[in-house]
JSON list of C-alpha atoms and ligand atoms in Angstrom, two decimals:
[
{"chain": "A", "resi": 523, "resn": "UNK", "atom": "CA", "xyz": [4.96, -33.62, -16.32]},
{"chain": "A", "resi": 524, "resn": "UNK", "atom": "CA", "xyz": [3.32, -30.22, -16.70]},
{"chain": "A", "resi": 525, "resn": "UNK", "atom": "CA", "xyz": [4.29, -27.59, -14.14]},
{"chain": "A", "resi": 526, "resn": "UNK", "atom": "CA", "xyz": [2.17, -25.15, -12.26]},
{"chain": "A", "resi": 527, "resn": "UNK", "atom": "CA", "xyz": [1.63, -21.46, -12.87]},
{"chain": "A", "resi": 528, "resn": "UNK", "atom": "CA", "xyz": [1.40, -19.26, -9.77]},
{"chain": "A", "resi": 529, "resn": "UNK", "atom": "CA", "xyz": [0.27, -15.63, -10.07]},
{"chain": "A", "resi": 530, "resn": "UNK", "atom": "CA", "xyz": [0.99, -13.25, -7.19]},
{"chain": "A", "resi": 531, "resn": "UNK", "atom": "CA", "xyz": [-0.58, -9.78, -7.23]},
{"chain": "A", "resi": 532, "resn": "UNK", "atom": "CA", "xyz": [-1.33, -7.12, -4.66]},
{"chain": "A", "resi": 533, "resn": "UNK", "atom": "CA", "xyz": [-1.10, -3.40, -4.00]},
{"chain": "A", "resi": 534, "resn": "UNK", "atom": "CA", "xyz": [2.30, -1.75, -4.05]},
{"chain": "A", "resi": 535, "resn": "UNK", "atom": "CA", "xyz": [4.13, -2.06, -0.73]},
{"chain": "A", "resi": 536, "resn": "UNK", "atom": "CA", "xyz": [2.33, -5.19, 0.41]},
{"chain": "A", "resi": 537, "resn": "UNK", "atom": "CA", "xyz": [5.48, -7.32, 0.36]},
{"chain": "A", "resi": 538, "resn": "UNK", "atom": "CA", "xyz": [4.99, -9.27, -2.90]},
{"chain": "A", "resi": 539, "resn": "UNK", "atom": "CA", "xyz": [8.60, -9.21, -4.02]},
{"chain": "A", "resi": 540, "resn": "UNK", "atom": "CA", "xyz": [9.91, -10.62, -0.73]},
{"chain": "A", "resi": 541, "resn": "UNK", "atom": "CA", "xyz": [7.20, -13.27, -0.77]},
{"chain": "A", "resi": 542, "resn": "UNK", "atom": "CA", "xyz": [7.99, -14.27, -4.36]},
{"chain": "A", "resi": 543, "resn": "UNK", "atom": "CA", "xyz": [11.73, -14.55, -3.69]},
{"chain": "A", "resi": 544, "resn": "UNK", "atom": "CA", "xyz": [11.14, -16.80, -0.69]},
{"chain": "A", "resi": 545, "resn": "UNK", "atom": "CA", "xyz": [8.59, -18.87, -2.61]},
{"chain": "A", "resi": 546, "resn": "UNK", "atom": "CA", "xyz": [11.08, -19.37, -5.45]},
{"chain": "A", "resi": 547, "resn": "UNK", "atom": "CA", "xyz": [13.54, -20.88, -2.95]},
{"chain": "A", "resi": 548, "resn": "UNK", "atom": "CA", "xyz": [11.01, -22.98, -1.06]},
{"chain": "A", "resi": 549, "resn": "UNK", "atom": "CA", "xyz": [9.43, -24.41, -4.23]},
{"chain": "A", "resi": 550, "resn": "UNK", "atom": "CA", "xyz": [12.58, -24.44, -6.37]},
{"chain": "A", "resi": 551, "resn": "UNK", "atom": "CA", "xyz": [10.41, -22.43, -8.73]},
{"chain": "A", "resi": 552, "resn": "UNK", "atom": "CA", "xyz": [11.18, -20.39, -11.82]},
{"chain": "A", "resi": 553, "resn": "UNK", "atom": "CA", "xyz": [10.65, -16.71, -10.98]},
{"chain": "A", "resi": 554, "resn": "UNK", "atom": "CA", "xyz": [9.77, -14.91, -14.20]},
{"chain": "A", "resi": 555, "resn": "UNK", "atom": "CA", "xyz": [11.79, -11.75, -14.92]},
{"chain": "A", "resi": 556, "resn": "UNK", "atom": "CA", "xyz": [9.47, -9.12, -16.39]},
{"chain": "A", "resi": 557, "resn": "UNK", "atom": "CA", "xyz": [10.26, -6.59, -19.08]},
{"chain": "A", "resi": 558, "resn": "UNK", "atom": "CA", "xyz": [9.64, -2.99, -18.14]},
{"chain": "A", "resi": 559, "resn": "UNK", "atom": "CA", "xyz": [10.06, 0.44, -19.65]},
{"chain": "A", "resi": 560, "resn": "UNK", "atom": "CA", "xyz": [10.25, 2.19, -16.27]},
{"chain": "A", "resi": 561, "resn": "UNK", "atom": "CA", "xyz": [13.66, 3.50, -15.16]},
{"chain": "A", "resi": 562, "resn": "UNK", "atom": "CA", "xyz": [15.84, 1.18, -13.09]},
{"chain": "A", "resi": 563, "resn": "UNK", "atom": "CA", "xyz": [16.07, 2.01, -9.38]},
{"chain": "A", "resi": 564, "resn": "UNK", "atom": "CA", "xyz": [19.52, 2.20, -7.77]},
{"chain": "A", "resi": 565, "resn": "UNK", "atom": "CA", "xyz": [19.12, -1.09, -5.92]},
{"chain": "A", "resi": 566, "resn": "UNK", "atom": "CA", "xyz": [17.91, -3.02, -8.98]},
{"chain": "A", "resi": 567, "resn": "UNK", "atom": "CA", "xyz": [19.96, -5.21, -11.30]},
{"chain": "A", "resi": 568, "resn": "UNK", "atom": "CA", "xyz": [19.11, -5.38, -15.01]},
{"chain": "A", "resi": 569, "resn": "UNK", "atom": "CA", "xyz": [18.17, -8.92, -15.97]},
{"chain": "A", "resi": 570, "resn": "UNK", "atom": "CA", "xyz": [17.58, -9.94, -12.35]},
{"chain": "A", "resi": 571, "resn": "UNK", "atom": "CA", "xyz": [14.85, -7.67, -10.95]},
{"chain": "A", "resi": 572, "resn": "UNK", "atom": "CA", "xyz": [13.56, -6.69, -14.38]},
{"chain": "A", "resi": 573, "resn": "UNK", "atom": "CA", "xyz": [14.85, -6.50, -17.91]},
{"chain": "A", "resi": 574, "resn": "UNK", "atom": "CA", "xyz": [14.84, -2.75, -18.52]},
{"chain": "A", "resi": 575, "resn": "UNK", "atom": "CA", "xyz": [14.08, -1.90, -22.15]},
{"chain": "A", "resi": 576, "resn": "UNK", "atom": "CA", "xyz": [12.92, 1.07, -24.23]},
{"chain": "A", "resi": 577, "resn": "UNK", "atom": "CA", "xyz": [9.31, 1.67, -25.26]},
{"chain": "A", "resi": 578, "resn": "UNK", "atom": "CA", "xyz": [10.27, 0.90, -28.89]},
{"chain": "A", "resi": 579, "resn": "UNK", "atom": "CA", "xyz": [11.79, -2.43, -27.89]},
{"chain": "A", "resi": 580, "resn": "UNK", "atom": "CA", "xyz": [8.77, -3.30, -25.73]},
{"chain": "A", "resi": 581, "resn": "UNK", "atom": "CA", "xyz": [6.35, -2.52, -28.55]},
{"chain": "A", "resi": 582, "resn": "UNK", "atom": "CA", "xyz": [8.46, -4.53, -31.01]},
{"chain": "A", "resi": 583, "resn": "UNK", "atom": "CA", "xyz": [8.35, -7.59, -28.73]},
{"chain": "A", "resi": 584, "resn": "UNK", "atom": "CA", "xyz": [4.63, -7.13, -28.14]},
{"chain": "A", "resi": 585, "resn": "UNK", "atom": "CA", "xyz": [3.93, -6.96, -31.89]},
{"chain": "A", "resi": 586, "resn": "UNK", "atom": "CA", "xyz": [6.12, -10.05, -32.45]},
{"chain": "A", "resi": 587, "resn": "UNK", "atom": "CA", "xyz": [3.88, -12.01, -30.03]},
{"chain": "A", "resi": 588, "resn": "UNK", "atom": "CA", "xyz": [6.71, -12.60, -27.54]},
{"chain": "A", "resi": 589, "resn": "UNK", "atom": "CA", "xyz": [4.70, -11.62, -24.44]},
{"chain": "A", "resi": 590, "resn": "UNK", "atom": "CA", "xyz": [2.47, -13.86, -22.35]},
{"chain": "A", "resi": 591, "resn": "UNK", "atom": "CA", "xyz": [0.70, -10.79, -20.96]},
{"chain": "A", "resi": 592, "resn": "UNK", "atom": "CA", "xyz": [1.37, -7.10, -20.50]},
{"chain": "A", "resi": 593, "resn": "UNK", "atom": "CA", "xyz": [-0.06, -3.96, -18.93]},
{"chain": "A", "resi": 594, "resn": "UNK", "atom": "CA", "xyz": [0.62, -0.30, -18.47]},
{"chain": "A", "resi": 595, "resn": "UNK", "atom": "CA", "xyz": [1.01, 0.07, -14.72]},
{"chain": "A", "resi": 596, "resn": "UNK", "atom": "CA", "xyz": [2.29, 2.99, -12.62]},
{"chain": "A", "resi": 597, "resn": "UNK", "atom": "CA", "xyz": [3.25, 6.19, -14.40]},
{"chain": "A", "resi": 598, "resn": "UNK", "atom": "CA", "xyz": [2.03, 4.78, -17.72]},
{"chain": "A", "resi": 599, "resn": "UNK", "atom": "CA", "xyz": [5.03, 2.44, -17.99]},
{"chain": "A", "resi": 600, "resn": "UNK", "atom": "CA", "xyz": [4.81, -0.90, -19.75]},
{"chain": "A", "resi": 601, "resn": "UNK", "atom": "CA", "xyz": [5.38, -4.14, -17.84]},
{"chain": "A", "resi": 602, "resn": "UNK", "atom": "CA", "xyz": [5.19, -7.58, -19.46]},
{"chain": "A", "resi": 603, "resn": "UNK", "atom": "CA", "xyz": [6.08, -11.25, -19.11]},
{"chain": "A", "resi": 604, "resn": "UNK", "atom": "CA", "xyz": [8.28, -12.88, -21.80]},
{"chain": "A", "resi": 605, "resn": "UNK", "atom": "CA", "xyz": [6.39, -15.99, -22.92]},
{"chain": "A", "resi": 606, "resn": "UNK", "atom": "CA", "xyz": [9.07, -18.48, -23.93]},
{"chain": "A", "resi": 607, "resn": "UNK", "atom": "CA", "xyz": [10.94, -18.88, -20.57]},
{"chain": "A", "resi": 608, "resn": "UNK", "atom": "CA", "xyz": [7.56, -19.49, -18.91]},
{"chain": "A", "resi": 609, "resn": "UNK", "atom": "CA", "xyz": [6.55, -22.15, -21.44]},
{"chain": "A", "resi": 610, "resn": "UNK", "atom": "CA", "xyz": [9.93, -23.87, -21.16]},
{"chain": "A", "resi": 611, "resn": "UNK", "atom": "CA", "xyz": [9.80, -23.98, -17.34]},
{"chain": "A", "resi": 612, "resn": "UNK", "atom": "CA", "xyz": [6.22, -25.31, -17.38]},
{"chain": "A", "resi": 613, "resn": "UNK", "atom": "CA", "xyz": [7.19, -28.01, -19.88]},
{"chain": "A", "resi": 614, "resn": "UNK", "atom": "CA", "xyz": [10.06, -28.98, -17.56]},
{"chain": "A", "resi": 615, "resn": "UNK", "atom": "CA", "xyz": [7.46, -29.51, -14.81]},
{"chain": "A", "resi": 616, "resn": "UNK", "atom": "CA", "xyz": [8.45, -26.52, -12.70]},
{"chain": "A", "resi": 617, "resn": "UNK", "atom": "CA", "xyz": [6.40, -24.12, -10.63]},
{"chain": "A", "resi": 618, "resn": "UNK", "atom": "CA", "xyz": [6.48, -20.73, -12.39]},
{"chain": "A", "resi": 619, "resn": "UNK", "atom": "CA", "xyz": [5.91, -17.56, -10.37]},
{"chain": "A", "resi": 620, "resn": "UNK", "atom": "CA", "xyz": [4.56, -14.41, -12.03]},
{"chain": "A", "resi": 621, "resn": "UNK", "atom": "CA", "xyz": [4.48, -11.23, -9.95]},
{"chain": "A", "resi": 622, "resn": "UNK", "atom": "CA", "xyz": [2.09, -9.21, -12.09]},
{"chain": "A", "resi": 623, "resn": "UNK", "atom": "CA", "xyz": [-0.75, -6.70, -11.79]},
{"chain": "A", "resi": 624, "resn": "UNK", "atom": "CA", "xyz": [-4.49, -7.36, -12.10]},
{"chain": "A", "resi": 625, "resn": "UNK", "atom": "CA", "xyz": [-4.70, -6.69, -15.86]},
{"chain": "A", "resi": 626, "resn": "UNK", "atom": "CA", "xyz": [-1.90, -9.18, -16.40]},
{"chain": "A", "resi": 627, "resn": "UNK", "atom": "CA", "xyz": [-3.55, -11.75, -14.12]},
{"chain": "A", "resi": 628, "resn": "UNK", "atom": "CA", "xyz": [-6.82, -11.50, -16.07]},
{"chain": "A", "resi": 629, "resn": "UNK", "atom": "CA", "xyz": [-4.95, -12.16, -19.34]},
{"chain": "A", "resi": 630, "resn": "UNK", "atom": "CA", "xyz": [-3.04, -15.13, -17.90]},
{"chain": "A", "resi": 631, "resn": "UNK", "atom": "CA", "xyz": [-6.16, -16.68, -16.33]},
{"chain": "A", "resi": 632, "resn": "UNK", "atom": "CA", "xyz": [-7.86, -16.58, -19.74]},
{"chain": "A", "resi": 633, "resn": "UNK", "atom": "CA", "xyz": [-4.99, -18.53, -21.27]},
{"chain": "A", "resi": 634, "resn": "UNK", "atom": "CA", "xyz": [-4.27, -20.78, -18.27]},
{"chain": "A", "resi": 635, "resn": "UNK", "atom": "CA", "xyz": [-7.56, -21.24, -16.39]},
{"chain": "A", "resi": 636, "resn": "UNK", "atom": "CA", "xyz": [-5.84, -23.81, -14.15]},
{"chain": "A", "resi": 637, "resn": "UNK", "atom": "CA", "xyz": [-3.29, -21.33, -12.79]},
{"chain": "A", "resi": 638, "resn": "UNK", "atom": "CA", "xyz": [-3.21, -20.53, -9.07]},
{"chain": "A", "resi": 639, "resn": "UNK", "atom": "CA", "xyz": [-3.94, -16.84, -8.60]},
{"chain": "A", "resi": 640, "resn": "UNK", "atom": "CA", "xyz": [-3.34, -15.11, -5.29]},
{"chain": "A", "resi": 641, "resn": "UNK", "atom": "CA", "xyz": [-4.00, -11.51, -4.30]},
{"chain": "A", "resi": 642, "resn": "UNK", "atom": "CA", "xyz": [-1.97, -10.42, -1.28]},
{"chain": "A", "resi": 643, "resn": "UNK", "atom": "CA", "xyz": [-3.38, -7.74, 1.04]},
{"chain": "A", "resi": 644, "resn": "UNK", "atom": "CA", "xyz": [-1.67, -5.61, 3.69]},
{"chain": "A", "resi": 645, "resn": "UNK", "atom": "CA", "xyz": [-2.99, -6.09, 7.26]},
{"chain": "A", "resi": 646, "resn": "UNK", "atom": "CA", "xyz": [-3.90, -2.37, 7.44]},
{"chain": "A", "resi": 647, "resn": "UNK", "atom": "CA", "xyz": [-3.58, 0.65, 5.10]},
{"chain": "A", "resi": 648, "resn": "UNK", "atom": "CA", "xyz": [-1.16, 2.16, 7.65]},
{"chain": "A", "resi": 649, "resn": "UNK", "atom": "CA", "xyz": [1.20, -0.81, 7.34]},
{"chain": "A", "resi": 650, "resn": "UNK", "atom": "CA", "xyz": [1.18, -0.55, 3.57]},
{"chain": "A", "resi": 651, "resn": "UNK", "atom": "CA", "xyz": [2.03, 3.16, 3.80]},
{"chain": "A", "resi": 652, "resn": "UNK", "atom": "CA", "xyz": [4.83, 2.47, 6.31]},
{"chain": "A", "resi": 653, "resn": "UNK", "atom": "CA", "xyz": [6.33, -0.15, 4.01]},
{"chain": "A", "resi": 654, "resn": "UNK", "atom": "CA", "xyz": [6.18, 2.09, 0.95]},
{"chain": "A", "resi": 655, "resn": "UNK", "atom": "CA", "xyz": [7.89, 4.91, 2.81]},
{"chain": "A", "resi": 656, "resn": "UNK", "atom": "CA", "xyz": [10.31, 2.62, 4.66]},
{"chain": "A", "resi": 657, "resn": "UNK", "atom": "CA", "xyz": [11.67, 0.91, 1.57]},
{"chain": "A", "resi": 658, "resn": "UNK", "atom": "CA", "xyz": [12.81, 4.32, 0.26]},
{"chain": "A", "resi": 659, "resn": "UNK", "atom": "CA", "xyz": [12.39, 3.29, -3.35]},
{"chain": "A", "resi": 660, "resn": "UNK", "atom": "CA", "xyz": [9.83, 5.83, -4.48]},
{"chain": "A", "resi": 661, "resn": "UNK", "atom": "CA", "xyz": [9.42, 9.58, -4.65]},
{"chain": "A", "resi": 662, "resn": "UNK", "atom": "CA", "xyz": [6.61, 11.22, -2.57]},
{"chain": "A", "resi": 663, "resn": "UNK", "atom": "CA", "xyz": [4.48, 11.58, -5.75]},
{"chain": "A", "resi": 664, "resn": "UNK", "atom": "CA", "xyz": [5.00, 7.93, -6.64]},
{"chain": "A", "resi": 665, "resn": "UNK", "atom": "CA", "xyz": [4.01, 6.88, -3.09]},
{"chain": "A", "resi": 666, "resn": "UNK", "atom": "CA", "xyz": [0.86, 9.02, -3.32]},
{"chain": "A", "resi": 667, "resn": "UNK", "atom": "CA", "xyz": [-0.02, 7.49, -6.69]},
{"chain": "A", "resi": 668, "resn": "UNK", "atom": "CA", "xyz": [0.54, 3.97, -5.40]},
{"chain": "A", "resi": 669, "resn": "UNK", "atom": "CA", "xyz": [-1.47, 4.47, -2.17]},
{"chain": "A", "resi": 670, "resn": "UNK", "atom": "CA", "xyz": [-4.23, 6.28, -4.06]},
{"chain": "A", "resi": 671, "resn": "UNK", "atom": "CA", "xyz": [-4.58, 3.30, -6.40]},
{"chain": "A", "resi": 672, "resn": "UNK", "atom": "CA", "xyz": [-4.72, 0.66, -3.66]},
{"chain": "A", "resi": 673, "resn": "UNK", "atom": "CA", "xyz": [-8.42, 0.94, -2.64]},
{"chain": "A", "resi": 674, "resn": "UNK", "atom": "CA", "xyz": [-9.72, 0.77, -6.18]},
{"chain": "A", "resi": 675, "resn": "UNK", "atom": "CA", "xyz": [-7.29, -2.01, -6.97]},
{"chain": "A", "resi": 676, "resn": "UNK", "atom": "CA", "xyz": [-8.49, -4.18, -4.08]},
{"chain": "A", "resi": 677, "resn": "UNK", "atom": "CA", "xyz": [-12.12, -3.70, -5.11]},
{"chain": "A", "resi": 678, "resn": "UNK", "atom": "CA", "xyz": [-11.26, -4.52, -8.73]},
{"chain": "A", "resi": 679, "resn": "UNK", "atom": "CA", "xyz": [-9.33, -7.61, -7.64]},
{"chain": "A", "resi": 680, "resn": "UNK", "atom": "CA", "xyz": [-12.43, -8.94, -5.84]},
{"chain": "A", "resi": 681, "resn": "UNK", "atom": "CA", "xyz": [-14.81, -8.04, -8.65]},
{"chain": "A", "resi": 682, "resn": "UNK", "atom": "CA", "xyz": [-12.81, -9.19, -11.69]},
{"chain": "A", "resi": 683, "resn": "UNK", "atom": "CA", "xyz": [-13.02, -12.86, -10.76]},
{"chain": "A", "resi": 684, "resn": "UNK", "atom": "CA", "xyz": [-9.41, -13.60, -11.68]},
{"chain": "A", "resi": 685, "resn": "UNK", "atom": "CA", "xyz": [-8.23, -14.47, -8.15]},
{"chain": "A", "resi": 686, "resn": "UNK", "atom": "CA", "xyz": [-8.86, -17.75, -6.41]},
{"chain": "A", "resi": 687, "resn": "UNK", "atom": "CA", "xyz": [-7.23, -16.73, -3.13]},
{"chain": "A", "resi": 688, "resn": "UNK", "atom": "CA", "xyz": [-6.95, -13.53, -1.06]},
{"chain": "A", "resi": 689, "resn": "UNK", "atom": "CA", "xyz": [-4.31, -13.66, 1.68]},
{"chain": "A", "resi": 690, "resn": "UNK", "atom": "CA", "xyz": [-3.49, -11.05, 4.32]},
{"chain": "A", "resi": 691, "resn": "UNK", "atom": "CA", "xyz": [0.29, -10.73, 4.66]},
{"chain": "A", "resi": 692, "resn": "UNK", "atom": "CA", "xyz": [0.64, -10.58, 8.46]},
{"chain": "A", "resi": 693, "resn": "UNK", "atom": "CA", "xyz": [4.09, -12.16, 8.41]},
{"chain": "A", "resi": 694, "resn": "UNK", "atom": "CA", "xyz": [6.11, -13.13, 5.35]},
{"chain": "A", "resi": 695, "resn": "UNK", "atom": "CA", "xyz": [6.84, -16.60, 6.78]},
{"chain": "A", "resi": 696, "resn": "UNK", "atom": "CA", "xyz": [3.13, -17.24, 7.42]},
{"chain": "A", "resi": 697, "resn": "UNK", "atom": "CA", "xyz": [2.09, -16.07, 3.97]},
{"chain": "A", "resi": 698, "resn": "UNK", "atom": "CA", "xyz": [4.81, -18.09, 2.25]},
{"chain": "A", "resi": 699, "resn": "UNK", "atom": "CA", "xyz": [3.77, -21.19, 4.25]},
{"chain": "A", "resi": 700, "resn": "UNK", "atom": "CA", "xyz": [0.16, -20.73, 3.16]},
{"chain": "A", "resi": 701, "resn": "UNK", "atom": "CA", "xyz": [1.10, -20.37, -0.51]},
{"chain": "A", "resi": 702, "resn": "UNK", "atom": "CA", "xyz": [3.45, -23.39, -0.41]},
{"chain": "A", "resi": 703, "resn": "UNK", "atom": "CA", "xyz": [0.53, -25.39, 1.00]},
{"chain": "A", "resi": 704, "resn": "UNK", "atom": "CA", "xyz": [-1.82, -24.20, -1.76]},
{"chain": "A", "resi": 705, "resn": "UNK", "atom": "CA", "xyz": [0.72, -25.13, -4.47]},
{"chain": "A", "resi": 706, "resn": "UNK", "atom": "CA", "xyz": [1.44, -28.56, -2.96]},
{"chain": "A", "resi": 707, "resn": "UNK", "atom": "CA", "xyz": [-2.26, -29.37, -2.73]},
{"chain": "A", "resi": 708, "resn": "UNK", "atom": "CA", "xyz": [-2.77, -28.34, -6.35]},
{"chain": "A", "resi": 709, "resn": "UNK", "atom": "CA", "xyz": [0.20, -30.38, -7.59]},
{"chain": "A", "resi": 710, "resn": "UNK", "atom": "CA", "xyz": [-0.92, -33.45, -5.65]},
{"chain": "A", "resi": 711, "resn": "UNK", "atom": "CA", "xyz": [-4.23, -33.46, -7.53]},
{"chain": "B", "resi": 88, "resn": "5GP", "atom": "P1", "xyz": [7.31, -1.85, -9.52]},
{"chain": "B", "resi": 88, "resn": "5GP", "atom": "O1", "xyz": [7.40, -0.67, -10.44]},
{"chain": "B", "resi": 88, "resn": "5GP", "atom": "O2", "xyz": [7.08, -1.44, -8.09]},
{"chain": "B", "resi": 88, "resn": "5GP", "atom": "O3", "xyz": [8.46, -2.79, -9.63]},
{"chain": "B", "resi": 88, "resn": "5GP", "atom": "O4", "xyz": [6.04, -2.70, -9.97]},
{"chain": "B", "resi": 88, "resn": "5GP", "atom": "C1", "xyz": [4.83, -2.10, -10.17]},
{"chain": "B", "resi": 88, "resn": "5GP", "atom": "C2", "xyz": [3.74, -3.12, -10.45]},
{"chain": "B", "resi": 88, "resn": "5GP", "atom": "O5", "xyz": [3.95, -3.74, -11.72]},
{"chain": "B", "resi": 88, "resn": "5GP", "atom": "C3", "xyz": [3.63, -4.25, -9.44]},
{"chain": "B", "resi": 88, "resn": "5GP", "atom": "O6", "xyz": [2.33, -4.24, -8.91]},
{"chain": "B", "resi": 88, "resn": "5GP", "atom": "C4", "xyz": [3.86, -5.51, -10.22]},
{"chain": "B", "resi": 88, "resn": "5GP", "atom": "O7", "xyz": [2.99, -6.53, -9.81]},
{"chain": "B", "resi": 88, "resn": "5GP", "atom": "C5", "xyz": [3.54, -5.08, -11.65]},
{"chain": "B", "resi": 88, "resn": "5GP", "atom": "N1", "xyz": [4.29, -5.87, -12.62]},
{"chain": "B", "resi": 88, "resn": "5GP", "atom": "C6", "xyz": [5.60, -6.20, -12.56]},
{"chain": "B", "resi": 88, "resn": "5GP", "atom": "N2", "xyz": [5.94, -6.96, -13.61]},
{"chain": "B", "resi": 88, "resn": "5GP", "atom": "C7", "xyz": [4.82, -7.12, -14.36]},
{"chain": "B", "resi": 88, "resn": "5GP", "atom": "C8", "xyz": [4.53, -7.81, -15.57]},
{"chain": "B", "resi": 88, "resn": "5GP", "atom": "O8", "xyz": [5.37, -8.45, -16.20]},
{"chain": "B", "resi": 88, "resn": "5GP", "atom": "N3", "xyz": [3.25, -7.73, -16.04]},
{"chain": "B", "resi": 88, "resn": "5GP", "atom": "C9", "xyz": [2.28, -7.03, -15.40]},
{"chain": "B", "resi": 88, "resn": "5GP", "atom": "N4", "xyz": [1.06, -7.05, -15.93]},
{"chain": "B", "resi": 88, "resn": "5GP", "atom": "N5", "xyz": [2.51, -6.37, -14.25]},
{"chain": "B", "resi": 88, "resn": "5GP", "atom": "C10", "xyz": [3.76, -6.41, -13.73]}
]
């Protein structure tokens, strides 16, 4: 049985990571661990949150065709999805969750037009700002960069045609319930 690919995107600070972790539990899904060249934050574990690698290593893997998709996101850092764990999990019939940006989603939708793609929005810009500041992960410049990008990102997400669903994250439980429902309906087809 073939599995189901689920793409979750959204502006920084919208709550994607929490949503993806809960979805992975609820759906017994495979949560893809991305490669990144950005520095590890104190609360992150290498190999769990991301696999942290050098630019040289990233470019080597890219040239070797090992990535399903990739993009340069904040601060010009590379982020990418290793292809083989995703293919293996799909072949085993599992739901595979990719938390990736819009460029990555466009690439994946070209290769897997049947994937479920969801763009998550914050209820208000103020709530997004509060979450970015509250999580104390980013420097003031990084927060400014991330908030500054959000408006254009949302417009691009609507215009690019890669997303089938746009959900407002009012509560994590509510959003997770909605996504579980979407996945179950798709898998029942
Ligand atoms: P952060 O630096 O806050 O962990 O993530 C920044 C952004 O990179 C997030 O919007 C996230 O969706 C995106 N991202 C994380 N992993 C990947 C990936 O493997 N591919 C792509 N294209 N984007 C990613």
